mmCIF file of C-alpha atoms and ligand atoms in Angstrom:
data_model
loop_
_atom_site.group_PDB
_atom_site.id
_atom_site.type_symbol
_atom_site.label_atom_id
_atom_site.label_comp_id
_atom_site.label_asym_id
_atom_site.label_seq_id
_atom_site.Cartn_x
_atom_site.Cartn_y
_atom_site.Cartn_z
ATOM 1 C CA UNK A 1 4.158 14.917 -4.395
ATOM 2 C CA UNK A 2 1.648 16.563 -2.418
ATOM 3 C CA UNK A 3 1.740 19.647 -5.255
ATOM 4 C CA UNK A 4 -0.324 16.915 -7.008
ATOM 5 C CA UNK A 5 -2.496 16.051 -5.012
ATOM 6 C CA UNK A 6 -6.508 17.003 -5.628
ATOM 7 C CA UNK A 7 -8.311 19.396 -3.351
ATOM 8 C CA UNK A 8 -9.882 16.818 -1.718
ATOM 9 C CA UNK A 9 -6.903 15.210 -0.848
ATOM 10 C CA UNK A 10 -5.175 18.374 0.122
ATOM 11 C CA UNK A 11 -8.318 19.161 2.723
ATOM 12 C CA UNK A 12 -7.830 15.757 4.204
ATOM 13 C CA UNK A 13 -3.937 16.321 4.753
ATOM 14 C CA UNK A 14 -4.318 19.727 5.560
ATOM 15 C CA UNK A 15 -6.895 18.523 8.071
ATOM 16 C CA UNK A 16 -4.883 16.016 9.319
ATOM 17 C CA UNK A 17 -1.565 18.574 9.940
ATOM 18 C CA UNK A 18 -3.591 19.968 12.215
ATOM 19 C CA UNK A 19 -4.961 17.764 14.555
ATOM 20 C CA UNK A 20 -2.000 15.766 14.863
ATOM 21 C CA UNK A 21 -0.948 18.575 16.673
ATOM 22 C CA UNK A 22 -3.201 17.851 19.731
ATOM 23 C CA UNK A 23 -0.836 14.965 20.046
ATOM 24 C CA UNK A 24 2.113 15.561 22.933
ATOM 25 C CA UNK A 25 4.985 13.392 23.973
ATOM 26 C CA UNK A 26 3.859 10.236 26.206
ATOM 27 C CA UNK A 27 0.568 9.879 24.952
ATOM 28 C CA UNK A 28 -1.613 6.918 24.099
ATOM 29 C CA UNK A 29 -3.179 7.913 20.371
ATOM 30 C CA UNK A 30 -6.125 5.889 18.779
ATOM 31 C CA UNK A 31 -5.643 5.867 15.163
ATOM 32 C CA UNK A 32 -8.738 5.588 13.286
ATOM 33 C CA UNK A 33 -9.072 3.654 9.675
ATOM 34 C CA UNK A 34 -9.762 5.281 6.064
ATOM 35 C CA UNK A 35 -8.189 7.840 3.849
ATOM 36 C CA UNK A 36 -8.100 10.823 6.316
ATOM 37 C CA UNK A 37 -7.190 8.716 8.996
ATOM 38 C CA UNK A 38 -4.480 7.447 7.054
ATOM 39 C CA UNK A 39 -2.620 10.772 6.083
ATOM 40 C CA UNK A 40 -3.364 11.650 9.791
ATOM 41 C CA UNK A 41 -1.055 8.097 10.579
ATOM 42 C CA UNK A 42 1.678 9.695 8.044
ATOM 43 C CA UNK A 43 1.415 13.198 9.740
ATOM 44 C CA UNK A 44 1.810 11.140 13.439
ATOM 45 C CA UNK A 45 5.212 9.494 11.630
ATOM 46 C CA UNK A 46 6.539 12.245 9.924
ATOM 47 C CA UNK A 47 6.704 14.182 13.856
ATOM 48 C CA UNK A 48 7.558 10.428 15.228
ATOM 49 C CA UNK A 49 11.130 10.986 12.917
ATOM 50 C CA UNK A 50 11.089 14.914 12.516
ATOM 51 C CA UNK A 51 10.573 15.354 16.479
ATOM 52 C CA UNK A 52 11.427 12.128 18.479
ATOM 53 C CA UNK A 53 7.737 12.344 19.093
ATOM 54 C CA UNK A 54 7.212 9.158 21.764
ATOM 55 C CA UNK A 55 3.607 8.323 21.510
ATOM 56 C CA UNK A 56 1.728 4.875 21.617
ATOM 57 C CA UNK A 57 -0.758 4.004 19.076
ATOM 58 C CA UNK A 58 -3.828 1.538 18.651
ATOM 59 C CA UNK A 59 -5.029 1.112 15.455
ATOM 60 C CA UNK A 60 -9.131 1.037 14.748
ATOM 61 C CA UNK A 61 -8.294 -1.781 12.336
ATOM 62 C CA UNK A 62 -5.179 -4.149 10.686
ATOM 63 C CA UNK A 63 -4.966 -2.120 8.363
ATOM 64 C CA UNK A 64 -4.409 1.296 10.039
ATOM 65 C CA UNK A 65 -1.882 -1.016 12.531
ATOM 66 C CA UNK A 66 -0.192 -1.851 9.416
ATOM 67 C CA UNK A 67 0.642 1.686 8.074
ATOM 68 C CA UNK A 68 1.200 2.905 11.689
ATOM 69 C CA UNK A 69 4.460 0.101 12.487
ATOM 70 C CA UNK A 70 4.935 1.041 8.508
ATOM 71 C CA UNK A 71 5.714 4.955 9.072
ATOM 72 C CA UNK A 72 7.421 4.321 12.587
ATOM 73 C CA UNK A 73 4.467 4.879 15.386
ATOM 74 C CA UNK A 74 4.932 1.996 18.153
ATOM 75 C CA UNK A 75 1.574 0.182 17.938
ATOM 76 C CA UNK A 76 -0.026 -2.120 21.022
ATOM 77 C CA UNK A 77 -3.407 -3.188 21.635
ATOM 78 C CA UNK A 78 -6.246 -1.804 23.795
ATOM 79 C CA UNK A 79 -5.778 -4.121 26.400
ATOM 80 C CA UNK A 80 -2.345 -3.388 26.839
ATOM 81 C CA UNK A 81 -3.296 0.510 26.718
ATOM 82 C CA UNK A 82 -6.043 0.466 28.640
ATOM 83 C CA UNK A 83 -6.836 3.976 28.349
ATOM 84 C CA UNK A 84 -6.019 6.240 25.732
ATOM 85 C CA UNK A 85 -5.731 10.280 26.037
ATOM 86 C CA UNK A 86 -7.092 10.452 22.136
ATOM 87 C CA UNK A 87 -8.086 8.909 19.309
ATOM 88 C CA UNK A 88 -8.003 11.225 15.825
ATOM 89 C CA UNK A 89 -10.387 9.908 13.321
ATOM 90 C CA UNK A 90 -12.261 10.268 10.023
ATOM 91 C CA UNK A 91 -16.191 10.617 9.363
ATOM 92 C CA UNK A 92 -18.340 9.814 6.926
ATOM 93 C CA UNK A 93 -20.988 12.906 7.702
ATOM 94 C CA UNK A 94 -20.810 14.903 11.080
ATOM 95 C CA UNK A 95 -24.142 16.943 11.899
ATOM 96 C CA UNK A 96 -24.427 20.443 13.862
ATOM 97 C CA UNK A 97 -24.437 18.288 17.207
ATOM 98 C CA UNK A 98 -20.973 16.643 15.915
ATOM 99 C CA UNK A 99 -22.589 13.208 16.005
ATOM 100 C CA UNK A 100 -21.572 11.180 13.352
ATOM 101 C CA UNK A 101 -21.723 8.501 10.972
ATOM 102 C CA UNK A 102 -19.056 6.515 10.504
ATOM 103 C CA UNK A 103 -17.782 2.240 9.145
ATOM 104 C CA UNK A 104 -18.021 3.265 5.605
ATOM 105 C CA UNK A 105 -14.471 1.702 5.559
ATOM 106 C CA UNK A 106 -15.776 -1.432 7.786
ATOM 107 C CA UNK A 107 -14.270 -0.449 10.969
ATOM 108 C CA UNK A 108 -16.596 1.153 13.262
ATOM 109 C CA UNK A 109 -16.760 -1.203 15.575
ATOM 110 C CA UNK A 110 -13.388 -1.101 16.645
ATOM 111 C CA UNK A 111 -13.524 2.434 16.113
ATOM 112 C CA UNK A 112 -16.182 3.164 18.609
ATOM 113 C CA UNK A 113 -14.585 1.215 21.029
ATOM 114 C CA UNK A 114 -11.044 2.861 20.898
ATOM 115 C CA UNK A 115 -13.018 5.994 20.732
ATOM 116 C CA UNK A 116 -15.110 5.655 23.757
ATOM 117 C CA UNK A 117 -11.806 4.302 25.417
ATOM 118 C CA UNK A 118 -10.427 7.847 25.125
ATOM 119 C CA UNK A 119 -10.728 11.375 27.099
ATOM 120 C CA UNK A 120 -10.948 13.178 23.631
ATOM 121 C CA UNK A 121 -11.794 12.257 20.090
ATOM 122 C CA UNK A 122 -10.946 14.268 17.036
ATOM 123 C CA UNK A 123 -12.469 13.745 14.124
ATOM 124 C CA UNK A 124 -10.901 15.270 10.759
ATOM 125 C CA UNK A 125 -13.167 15.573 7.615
ATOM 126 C CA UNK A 126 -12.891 17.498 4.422
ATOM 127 C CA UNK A 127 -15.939 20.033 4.363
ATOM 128 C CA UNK A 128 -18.308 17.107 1.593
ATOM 129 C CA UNK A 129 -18.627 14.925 4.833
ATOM 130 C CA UNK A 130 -20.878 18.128 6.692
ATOM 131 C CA UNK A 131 -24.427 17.807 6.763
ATOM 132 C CA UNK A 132 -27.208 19.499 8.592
ATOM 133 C CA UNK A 133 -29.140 16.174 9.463
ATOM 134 C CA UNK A 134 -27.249 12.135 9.520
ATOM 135 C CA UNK A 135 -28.418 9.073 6.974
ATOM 136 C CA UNK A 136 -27.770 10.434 3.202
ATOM 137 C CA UNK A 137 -24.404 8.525 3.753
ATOM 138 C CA UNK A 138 -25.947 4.885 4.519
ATOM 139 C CA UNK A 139 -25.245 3.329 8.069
ATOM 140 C CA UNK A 140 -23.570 0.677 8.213
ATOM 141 C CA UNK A 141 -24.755 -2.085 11.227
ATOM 142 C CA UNK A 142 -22.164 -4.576 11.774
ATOM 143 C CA UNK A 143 -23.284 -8.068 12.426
ATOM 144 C CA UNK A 144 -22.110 -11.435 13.027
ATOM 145 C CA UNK A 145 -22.344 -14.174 10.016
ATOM 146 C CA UNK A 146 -24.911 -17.002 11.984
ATOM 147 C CA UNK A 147 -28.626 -16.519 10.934
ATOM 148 C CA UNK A 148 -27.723 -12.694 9.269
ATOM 149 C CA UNK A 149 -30.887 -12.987 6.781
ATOM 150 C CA UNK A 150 -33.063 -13.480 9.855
ATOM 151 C CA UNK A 151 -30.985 -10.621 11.481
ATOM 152 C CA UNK A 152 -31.660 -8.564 8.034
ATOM 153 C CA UNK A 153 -34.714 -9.346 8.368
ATOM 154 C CA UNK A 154 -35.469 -8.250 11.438
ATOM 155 C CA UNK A 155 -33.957 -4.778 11.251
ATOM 156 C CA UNK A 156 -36.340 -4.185 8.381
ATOM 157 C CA UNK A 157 -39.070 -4.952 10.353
ATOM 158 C CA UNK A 158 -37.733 -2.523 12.832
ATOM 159 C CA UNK A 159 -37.264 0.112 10.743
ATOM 160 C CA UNK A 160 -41.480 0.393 9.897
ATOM 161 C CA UNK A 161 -41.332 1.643 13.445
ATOM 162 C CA UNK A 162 -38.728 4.298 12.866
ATOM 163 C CA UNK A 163 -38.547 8.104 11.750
ATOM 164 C CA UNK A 164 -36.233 7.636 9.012
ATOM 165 C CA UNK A 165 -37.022 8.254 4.770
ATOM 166 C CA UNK A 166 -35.524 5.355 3.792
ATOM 167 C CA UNK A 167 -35.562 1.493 4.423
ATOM 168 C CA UNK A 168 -33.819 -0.373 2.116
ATOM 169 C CA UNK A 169 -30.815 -2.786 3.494
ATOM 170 C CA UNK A 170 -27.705 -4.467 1.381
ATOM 171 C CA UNK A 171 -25.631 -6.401 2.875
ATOM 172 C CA UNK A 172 -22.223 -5.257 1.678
ATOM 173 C CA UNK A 173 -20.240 -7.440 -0.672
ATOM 174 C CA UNK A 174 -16.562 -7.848 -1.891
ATOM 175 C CA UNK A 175 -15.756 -8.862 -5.164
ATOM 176 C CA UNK A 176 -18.690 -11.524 -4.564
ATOM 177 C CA UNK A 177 -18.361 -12.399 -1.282
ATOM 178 C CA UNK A 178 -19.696 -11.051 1.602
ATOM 179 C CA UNK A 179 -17.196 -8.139 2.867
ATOM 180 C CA UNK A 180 -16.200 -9.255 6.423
ATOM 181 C CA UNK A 181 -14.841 -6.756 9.354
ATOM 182 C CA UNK A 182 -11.868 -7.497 11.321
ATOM 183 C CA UNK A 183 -14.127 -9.312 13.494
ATOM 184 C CA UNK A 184 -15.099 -11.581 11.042
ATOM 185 C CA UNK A 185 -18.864 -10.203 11.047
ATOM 186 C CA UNK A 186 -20.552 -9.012 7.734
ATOM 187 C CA UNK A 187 -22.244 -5.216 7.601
ATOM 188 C CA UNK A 188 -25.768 -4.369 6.879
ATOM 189 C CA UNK A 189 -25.636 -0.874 4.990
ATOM 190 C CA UNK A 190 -29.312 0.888 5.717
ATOM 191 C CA UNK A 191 -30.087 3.169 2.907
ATOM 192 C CA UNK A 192 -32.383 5.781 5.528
ATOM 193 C CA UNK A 193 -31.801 9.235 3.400
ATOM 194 C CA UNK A 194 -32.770 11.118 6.450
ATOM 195 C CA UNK A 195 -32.681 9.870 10.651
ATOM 196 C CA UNK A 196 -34.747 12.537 12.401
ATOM 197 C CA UNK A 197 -33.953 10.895 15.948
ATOM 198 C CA UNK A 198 -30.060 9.212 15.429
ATOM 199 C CA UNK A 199 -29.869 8.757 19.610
ATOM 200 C CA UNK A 200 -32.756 6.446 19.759
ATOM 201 C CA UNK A 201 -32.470 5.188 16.411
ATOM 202 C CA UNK A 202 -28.847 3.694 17.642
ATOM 203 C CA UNK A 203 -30.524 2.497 20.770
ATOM 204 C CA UNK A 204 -33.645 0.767 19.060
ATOM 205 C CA UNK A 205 -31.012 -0.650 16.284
ATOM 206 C CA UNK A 206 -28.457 -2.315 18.572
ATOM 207 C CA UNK A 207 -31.368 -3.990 20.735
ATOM 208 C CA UNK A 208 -31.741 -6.754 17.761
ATOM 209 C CA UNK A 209 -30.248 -10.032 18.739
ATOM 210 C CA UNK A 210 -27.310 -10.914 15.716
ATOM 211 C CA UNK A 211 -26.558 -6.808 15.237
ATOM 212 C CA UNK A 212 -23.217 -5.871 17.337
ATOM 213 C CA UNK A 213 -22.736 -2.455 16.784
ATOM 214 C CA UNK A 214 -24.346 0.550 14.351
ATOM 215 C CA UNK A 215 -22.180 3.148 13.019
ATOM 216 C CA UNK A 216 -23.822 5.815 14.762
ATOM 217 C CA UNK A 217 -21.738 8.093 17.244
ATOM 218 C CA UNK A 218 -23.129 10.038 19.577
ATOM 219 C CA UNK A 219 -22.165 12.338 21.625
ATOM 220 C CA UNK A 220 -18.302 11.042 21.241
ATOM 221 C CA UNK A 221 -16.838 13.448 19.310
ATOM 222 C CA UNK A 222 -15.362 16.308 21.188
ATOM 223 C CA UNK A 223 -13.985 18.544 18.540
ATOM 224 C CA UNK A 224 -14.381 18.081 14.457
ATOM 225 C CA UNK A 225 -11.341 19.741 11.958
ATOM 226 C CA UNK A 226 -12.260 20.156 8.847
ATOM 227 C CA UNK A 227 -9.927 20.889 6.232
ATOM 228 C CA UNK A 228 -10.542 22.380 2.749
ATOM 229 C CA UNK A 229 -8.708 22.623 -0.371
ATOM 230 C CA UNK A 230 -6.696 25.574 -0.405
ATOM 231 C CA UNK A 231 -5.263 24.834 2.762
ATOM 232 C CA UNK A 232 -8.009 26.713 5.697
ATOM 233 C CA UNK A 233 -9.144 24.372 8.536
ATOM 234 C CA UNK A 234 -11.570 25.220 11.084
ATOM 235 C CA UNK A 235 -11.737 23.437 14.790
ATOM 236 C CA UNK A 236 -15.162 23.256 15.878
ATOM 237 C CA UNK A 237 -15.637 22.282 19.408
ATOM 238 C CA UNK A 238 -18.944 20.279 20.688
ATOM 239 C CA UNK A 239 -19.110 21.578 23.777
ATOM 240 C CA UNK A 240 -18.189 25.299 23.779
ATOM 241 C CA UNK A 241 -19.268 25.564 20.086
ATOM 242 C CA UNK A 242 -16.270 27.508 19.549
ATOM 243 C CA UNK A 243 -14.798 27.789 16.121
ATOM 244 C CA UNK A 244 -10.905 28.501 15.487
ATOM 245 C CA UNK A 245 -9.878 29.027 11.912
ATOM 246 C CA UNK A 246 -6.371 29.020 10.673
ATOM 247 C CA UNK A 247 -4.365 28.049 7.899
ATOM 248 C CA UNK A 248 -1.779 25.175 7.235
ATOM 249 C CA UNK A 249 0.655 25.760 4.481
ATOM 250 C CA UNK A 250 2.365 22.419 2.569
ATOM 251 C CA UNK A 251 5.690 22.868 1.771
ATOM 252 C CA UNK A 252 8.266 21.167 0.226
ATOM 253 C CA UNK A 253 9.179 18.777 3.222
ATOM 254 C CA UNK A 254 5.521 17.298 2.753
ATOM 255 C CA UNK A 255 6.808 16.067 -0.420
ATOM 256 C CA UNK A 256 7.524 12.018 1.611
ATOM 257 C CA UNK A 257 3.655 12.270 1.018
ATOM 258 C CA UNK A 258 1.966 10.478 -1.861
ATOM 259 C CA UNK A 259 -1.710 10.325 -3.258
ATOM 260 C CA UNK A 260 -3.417 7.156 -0.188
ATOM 261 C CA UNK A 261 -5.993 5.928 -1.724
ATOM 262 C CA UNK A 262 -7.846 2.867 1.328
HETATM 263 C C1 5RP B 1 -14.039 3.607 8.546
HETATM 264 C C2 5RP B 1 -14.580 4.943 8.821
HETATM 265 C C3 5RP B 1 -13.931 6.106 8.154
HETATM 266 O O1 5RP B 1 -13.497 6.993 9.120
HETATM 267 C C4 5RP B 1 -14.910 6.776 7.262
HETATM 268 O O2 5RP B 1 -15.424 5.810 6.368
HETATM 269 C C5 5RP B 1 -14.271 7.934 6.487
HETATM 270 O O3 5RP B 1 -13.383 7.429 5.548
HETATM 271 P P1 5RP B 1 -12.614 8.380 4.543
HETATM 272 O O4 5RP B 1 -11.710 9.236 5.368
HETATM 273 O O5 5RP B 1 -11.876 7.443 3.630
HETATM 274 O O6 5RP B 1 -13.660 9.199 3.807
HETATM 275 O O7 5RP B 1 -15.513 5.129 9.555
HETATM 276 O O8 5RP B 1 -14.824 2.613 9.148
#
């Protein structure tokens, strides 16, 4: 019941209301992965029954493809889409610039690639995941299993020669194993507190041999909602800077929602 629900929660759906509106009839929709993203997929269903909404979706991961067929959105593959007019996805922080850091749910690999694939991306973020400069939240760097210590090992070494506060790197694990991405890779998180130059950082990062993608984006995002818990939202655009506030009440026919945990 979505009177239930906690602020935060509430900001993410409210969030999510909204920019599922940018979606029209006929489109092909990225769907990104995590909790926001994941009300955003029931949002996309609910107008998929409400409205005969005909869209197309590709999922950023199996598990956002599995919700999407799950609430009723006809999912295919990149390949088969090609193109996409937008992908609508979560953050993990968003800076003044609107670039972001994002695969604290694994999937930023994908994600960059459906996002990149699209004329517009979207992101929707409760108002925690704003901050004036990227790397509190740790990056994630996504890379594949063969030699990964060496890999870990050289990002370290890397990292001496870059502007950042932090250095330490975990490799992420999963109830003892290593956690593993749809690809099958494992992720590197870098603990870097502060990156004062995230465009070059991603550039210098994704030049090691054994590292496929960083969880940097930059200069992708094209307009960031961000919901709070009474029910405002606020769409900031990246490239006119323009800010549109408004409100989005939930009513009772929200009630199909329940608390998504990912
Ligand atoms: C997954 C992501 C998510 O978008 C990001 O982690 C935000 O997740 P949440 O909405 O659960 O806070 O990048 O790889």
């Amino acid at each position: 019941m979505t009177q239930d629900l906690s602020p935060i929660e509430k900001a993410k759906l409210v969030a999510s209301k909204r920019a599922v509106d940018f979606v029209e009839s006929g489109m092909k929709v990225g769907l990104g992965t995590g909790s926001t993203a994941a009300w955003m997929v029931r949002c996309l269903g609910e107008r998929v029954h409400r409205e005969g909404l005909r869209i197309k979706g590709v999922p950023t991961s199996s598990r956002t493809a599995d919700l999407a067929r799950e609430v009723g959105i006809e999912v295919i593959s990149l390949d088969e889409a090609k193109w996409l007019d937008l992908t609508i996805d979560g953050t993990d922080e968003f800076d003044p610039e609107l670039n972001l850091i994002k695969g604290g749910g694994g999937a930023h690999l994908w994600e960059k690639i459906v996002a990149t694939a699209s004329d517009r991306m979207v992101v929707i973020a409760d108002v925690s995941k704003q901050v004036e400069a990227l790397g509190a939240f740790p990056l994630p760097v996504e890379v594949i299993p063969f030699g990964w210590q060496t890999t870990k090992a050289l990002i370290e070494e890397t990292l001496e020669s870059l502007d950042v506060l932090g250095r330490e790197c975990v490799l992420r694990g999963d109830h003892g194993a290593p956690f593993r991405t749809d690809e099958g890779n494992f992720i590197i998180d870098l603990h870097l507190k502060r990156i004062a130059n995230p465009r070059r950082f991603s550039l210098v990062i994704n030049q090691i041999p054994g590292v496929v993608e960083n969880g940097l984006f930059i200069d992708i995002c094209d307009a960031v909602v961000i919901g709070h818990g009474d029910g405002r939202v606020e769409v900031r655009d990246a490239s006119s800077g323009e800010i549109e506030e408004g409100r989005i009440e939930i009513g009772d026919g929200d009630n199909l929602f329940t608390d998504i945990s990912d």
